Tab-separated table of C-alpha atoms in Angstrom:
chain	number	residue	atom	x	y	z
T	1	MET	CA	170.213	51.924	-86.896
T	2	ARG	CA	172.528	53.064	-89.757
T	3	LYS	CA	171.699	56.866	-88.482
T	4	ILE	CA	172.602	55.853	-84.898
T	5	LEU	CA	176.353	54.542	-86.217
T	6	LEU	CA	176.710	57.620	-88.511
T	7	SER	CA	176.081	59.621	-85.389
T	8	ILE	CA	178.478	57.656	-83.171
T	9	PHE	CA	181.049	57.864	-85.930
T	10	LEU	CA	180.458	61.501	-86.325
T	11	PHE	CA	180.891	62.045	-82.694
T	12	SER	CA	183.979	60.017	-82.361
T	13	ILE	CA	185.520	62.049	-84.897
T	14	SER	CA	184.602	65.415	-83.391
T	15	SER	CA	186.057	64.175	-80.120
T	16	PHE	CA	189.547	64.022	-81.762
T	17	ALA	CA	189.018	67.433	-83.209
T	18	LEU	CA	191.618	69.850	-82.779
T	19	SER	CA	192.117	73.249	-85.041
T	20	LEU	CA	195.397	75.103	-85.453
T	21	ASN	CA	194.050	78.388	-84.340
T	22	GLN	CA	193.363	76.555	-80.941
T	23	VAL	CA	196.972	74.940	-81.002
T	24	LYS	CA	198.411	78.236	-81.334
T	25	SER	CA	196.177	79.959	-78.565
T	26	ASP	CA	196.985	77.232	-76.364
T	27	LEU	CA	200.830	77.683	-76.800
T	28	LYS	CA	200.451	81.632	-76.479
T	29	SER	CA	198.536	81.447	-73.242
T	30	SER	CA	201.140	79.270	-71.738
T	31	ALA	CA	204.257	81.033	-73.043
T	32	LEU	CA	205.874	84.141	-71.676
T	33	SER	CA	205.740	87.476	-73.692
T	34	GLN	CA	208.845	87.600	-75.833
T	35	ASP	CA	209.178	91.315	-75.164
T	36	SER	CA	209.046	91.000	-71.527
T	37	VAL	CA	211.332	87.714	-70.755
T	38	GLU	CA	214.324	86.927	-68.773
T	39	MET	CA	216.228	83.927	-69.983
T	40	SER	CA	219.547	82.027	-69.408
T	41	ILE	CA	220.429	79.185	-71.842
T	42	ARG	CA	223.385	76.889	-72.293
T	43	THR	CA	224.091	75.324	-75.833
T	44	THR	CA	226.509	72.589	-76.269
T	45	VAL	CA	227.400	71.583	-80.174
T	46	ASN	CA	228.718	68.315	-80.708
T	47	SER	CA	230.227	67.812	-84.184
T	48	PRO	CA	232.618	66.155	-86.274
T	49	ALA	CA	235.077	69.308	-85.849
T	50	GLY	CA	234.498	68.844	-81.796
T	51	LYS	CA	232.733	70.163	-78.907
T	52	GLN	CA	231.734	73.667	-78.023
T	53	THR	CA	229.593	75.376	-75.563
T	54	VAL	CA	227.913	79.119	-75.687
T	55	SER	CA	225.857	80.571	-72.479
T	56	ILE	CA	223.662	83.415	-73.130
T	57	TYR	CA	221.772	85.414	-70.506
T	58	MET	CA	219.195	87.737	-72.144
T	59	VAL	CA	216.748	90.302	-70.593
T	60	LYS	CA	214.119	92.108	-72.859
T	61	LYS	CA	212.033	94.765	-71.347
T	62	GLY	CA	209.735	95.975	-74.057
T	63	PRO	CA	210.790	95.999	-77.923
T	64	THR	CA	213.623	98.741	-77.388
T	65	LYS	CA	215.515	97.553	-74.203
T	66	ILE	CA	217.570	94.101	-74.676
T	67	TYR	CA	220.543	93.299	-72.243
T	68	THR	CA	222.611	90.195	-73.411
T	69	GLU	CA	225.591	88.534	-72.054
T	70	MET	CA	227.495	85.882	-74.326
T	71	LYS	CA	230.272	83.515	-72.840
T	72	ALA	CA	231.961	81.423	-75.409
T	73	PRO	CA	235.549	80.060	-76.160
T	74	PHE	CA	235.797	82.570	-78.648
T	75	MET	CA	234.229	85.724	-76.933
T	76	ASN	CA	232.735	87.096	-73.837
T	77	LEU	CA	230.625	89.991	-74.496
T	78	ARG	CA	228.013	92.428	-72.990
T	79	SER	CA	225.482	93.951	-75.103
T	80	ILE	CA	223.048	96.628	-74.117
T	81	VAL	CA	220.354	97.881	-76.429
T	82	ASN	CA	218.343	100.901	-75.686
T	83	GLY	CA	216.309	102.421	-78.521
T	84	SER	CA	218.501	102.787	-81.773
T	85	ARG	CA	221.715	102.510	-79.761
T	86	MET	CA	223.680	99.616	-78.599
T	87	LYS	CA	226.678	99.520	-76.122
T	88	VAL	CA	228.828	96.567	-76.480
T	89	VAL	CA	231.585	95.427	-73.801
T	90	ASP	CA	234.201	93.346	-74.611
T	91	LEU	CA	234.214	91.386	-70.818
T	92	ASN	CA	238.002	90.141	-71.700
T	93	THR	CA	239.604	93.227	-72.410
T	94	ASN	CA	236.740	96.034	-70.838
T	95	LYS	CA	236.911	97.814	-74.395
T	96	VAL	CA	233.752	99.663	-74.761
T	97	GLN	CA	231.751	100.346	-78.286
T	98	ILE	CA	228.537	102.503	-79.107
T	99	LEU	CA	226.973	101.526	-82.282
T	100	PRO	CA	223.787	102.025	-83.992
T	101	TYR	CA	221.260	99.258	-83.657
T	102	ASN	CA	218.572	97.988	-85.787
T	103	GLY	CA	218.948	94.326	-85.584
T	104	GLU	CA	218.218	91.329	-83.259
T	105	ALA	CA	219.329	90.117	-79.937
T	106	LEU	CA	221.384	87.291	-79.316
T	107	GLY	CA	219.062	84.313	-78.036
T	108	GLN	CA	216.061	85.709	-79.800
T	109	LYS	CA	216.557	82.806	-82.297
T	110	THR	CA	216.300	80.343	-79.342
T	111	LEU	CA	212.840	81.937	-78.459
T	112	SER	CA	211.631	81.392	-82.057
T	113	ARG	CA	212.632	77.712	-81.897
T	114	ILE	CA	210.725	77.200	-79.027
T	115	ASN	CA	207.581	77.719	-80.830
T	116	PRO	CA	207.942	76.665	-84.558
T	117	LEU	CA	204.266	77.603	-85.111
T	118	ASP	CA	204.840	81.326	-84.736
T	119	SER	CA	205.916	81.499	-88.390
T	120	GLY	CA	205.621	79.750	-91.725
T	121	ASP	CA	202.415	77.906	-93.141
T	122	TRP	CA	200.961	75.152	-91.193
T	123	LEU	CA	198.242	72.693	-91.942
T	124	GLU	CA	195.406	71.822	-89.771
T	125	PRO	CA	196.485	69.131	-86.862
T	126	VAL	CA	195.829	65.425	-87.681
T	127	PHE	CA	195.096	63.093	-84.997
T	128	VAL	CA	197.478	60.374	-84.102
T	129	SER	CA	196.680	58.575	-81.117
T	130	GLU	CA	195.486	59.500	-77.549
T	131	ASN	CA	196.602	63.096	-77.314
T	132	LEU	CA	199.106	63.292	-80.043
T	133	TYR	CA	198.426	65.466	-83.167
T	134	LYS	CA	200.567	65.856	-86.100
T	135	ILE	CA	200.784	69.296	-87.647
T	136	THR	CA	202.745	69.582	-91.075
T	137	GLY	CA	203.882	72.677	-92.551
T	138	SER	CA	206.313	74.801	-94.790
T	139	LYS	CA	209.041	74.313	-91.763
T	140	GLY	CA	208.449	70.817	-91.260
T	141	THR	CA	206.430	68.227	-88.854
T	142	ILE	CA	205.219	68.972	-85.469
T	143	CYS	CA	204.412	66.504	-83.004
T	144	TYR	CA	201.733	68.038	-80.329
T	145	ASN	CA	200.351	67.176	-77.149
T	146	SER	CA	196.893	68.332	-76.714
T	147	SER	CA	196.396	67.086	-73.100
T	148	LYS	CA	199.457	68.941	-71.969
T	149	LYS	CA	199.263	71.561	-74.442
T	150	ARG	CA	203.051	71.416	-75.784
T	151	ILE	CA	205.223	70.604	-78.481
T	152	GLU	CA	206.911	67.069	-77.985
T	153	LYS	CA	209.045	66.877	-81.118
T	154	PHE	CA	209.995	69.103	-84.649
T	155	GLU	CA	211.062	67.246	-87.582
T	156	ASN	CA	212.563	68.987	-90.890
T	157	ASN	CA	213.631	67.199	-94.128
T	158	ASP	CA	215.244	68.547	-97.156
T	159	ALA	CA	217.580	67.395	-99.869
T	160	GLU	CA	220.594	68.289	-98.151
T	161	LYS	CA	219.942	67.577	-94.464
T	162	SER	CA	217.634	66.421	-91.861
T	163	SER	CA	216.810	67.254	-88.404
T	164	LEU	CA	215.259	66.395	-85.360
T	165	THR	CA	214.441	68.148	-82.330
T	166	THR	CA	213.081	66.636	-79.013
T	167	PHE	CA	211.735	69.132	-76.224
T	168	THR	CA	212.027	68.061	-72.811
T	169	TYR	CA	209.800	69.457	-69.872
T	170	ASP	CA	210.061	69.226	-66.031
T	171	ALA	CA	207.227	68.185	-63.801
T	172	GLU	CA	205.265	71.556	-63.736
T	173	ASN	CA	205.360	71.308	-67.572
T	174	ASN	CA	208.141	74.055	-68.048
T	175	LEU	CA	210.551	73.806	-70.903
T	176	LYS	CA	213.919	72.523	-69.714
T	177	ALA	CA	215.880	71.420	-72.841
T	178	MET	CA	215.815	71.098	-76.670
T	179	ASP	CA	218.092	68.288	-78.283
T	180	VAL	CA	218.691	68.816	-82.122
T	181	SER	CA	219.900	65.926	-84.182
T	182	VAL	CA	221.174	67.468	-87.558
T	183	ILE	CA	222.390	64.820	-90.238
T	184	ALA	CA	223.836	66.038	-93.246
T	185	GLY	CA	225.413	63.050	-95.771
T	186	SER	CA	227.155	60.699	-93.396
T	187	LYS	CA	227.735	63.228	-90.515
T	188	GLU	CA	225.468	63.973	-87.817
T	189	THR	CA	225.944	67.236	-85.299
T	190	LYS	CA	223.882	67.243	-82.004
T	191	VAL	CA	222.886	70.547	-80.492
T	192	THR	CA	221.494	70.521	-76.809
T	193	THR	CA	220.186	73.916	-75.515
T	194	GLU	CA	219.397	73.660	-71.827
T	195	ILE	CA	216.812	76.387	-70.473
T	196	LEU	CA	218.350	77.271	-67.066
T	197	ALA	CA	216.158	80.236	-66.528
T	198	LEU	CA	212.906	81.471	-68.382
T	199	ARG	CA	210.690	84.447	-66.516
T	200	SER	CA	209.285	87.719	-66.717
T	201	SER	CA	211.668	90.377	-66.864
T	202	LYS	CA	209.421	92.762	-64.781
T	203	LYS	CA	211.942	92.684	-61.949
T	204	PHE	CA	214.877	93.358	-63.688
T	205	PRO	CA	216.535	96.962	-63.018
T	206	ASP	CA	215.705	99.413	-65.708
T	207	LYS	CA	218.770	101.612	-64.836
T	208	LEU	CA	221.009	98.859	-66.373
T	209	TYR	CA	219.877	99.772	-69.901
T	210	GLU	CA	221.281	103.420	-69.186
T	211	PHE	CA	224.399	104.298	-71.238
């Protein structure tokens, strides 16, 4: 009888088991390649200093071709990266600059925030309830839904501030928005990033990278 109960107990534990490698694999299989992506995002920041909205349109075709347009109250720029060169156009004045390039595209940080597991050290998932797991790491704590294979929340706390990111999806499980609340002292800043478009860049014309 004791062996039977032990077997049932071990089976119940194994049925809830989920490895970190499995989570990373599931997220990777459902995501677009970051080197071949077309995305349009709108970020709204509400802080004690006021409200500000920035729109970014970015297309990557491989690691060496990046097309970006950024619209904000303080700038309206287009940048085109092709290999080691970058063309920057001020869309307000039509001023053009050709510069050396060895940096990161505007909007690239948004891609990295979509999946925090892409970097940092993380522990194995811990079962919470139903299909939800908690994954703790050097960058914070993730709430993961194993049934829908998606990140629901991402929380980070340190001595200076705390932040909570909530991910919103549509009926087809596509990411639609990230809402971030950052509290530092007694002040709160809210950042909402809306994913207006996120798809493969294979149909984007290559000639737009030529300059």
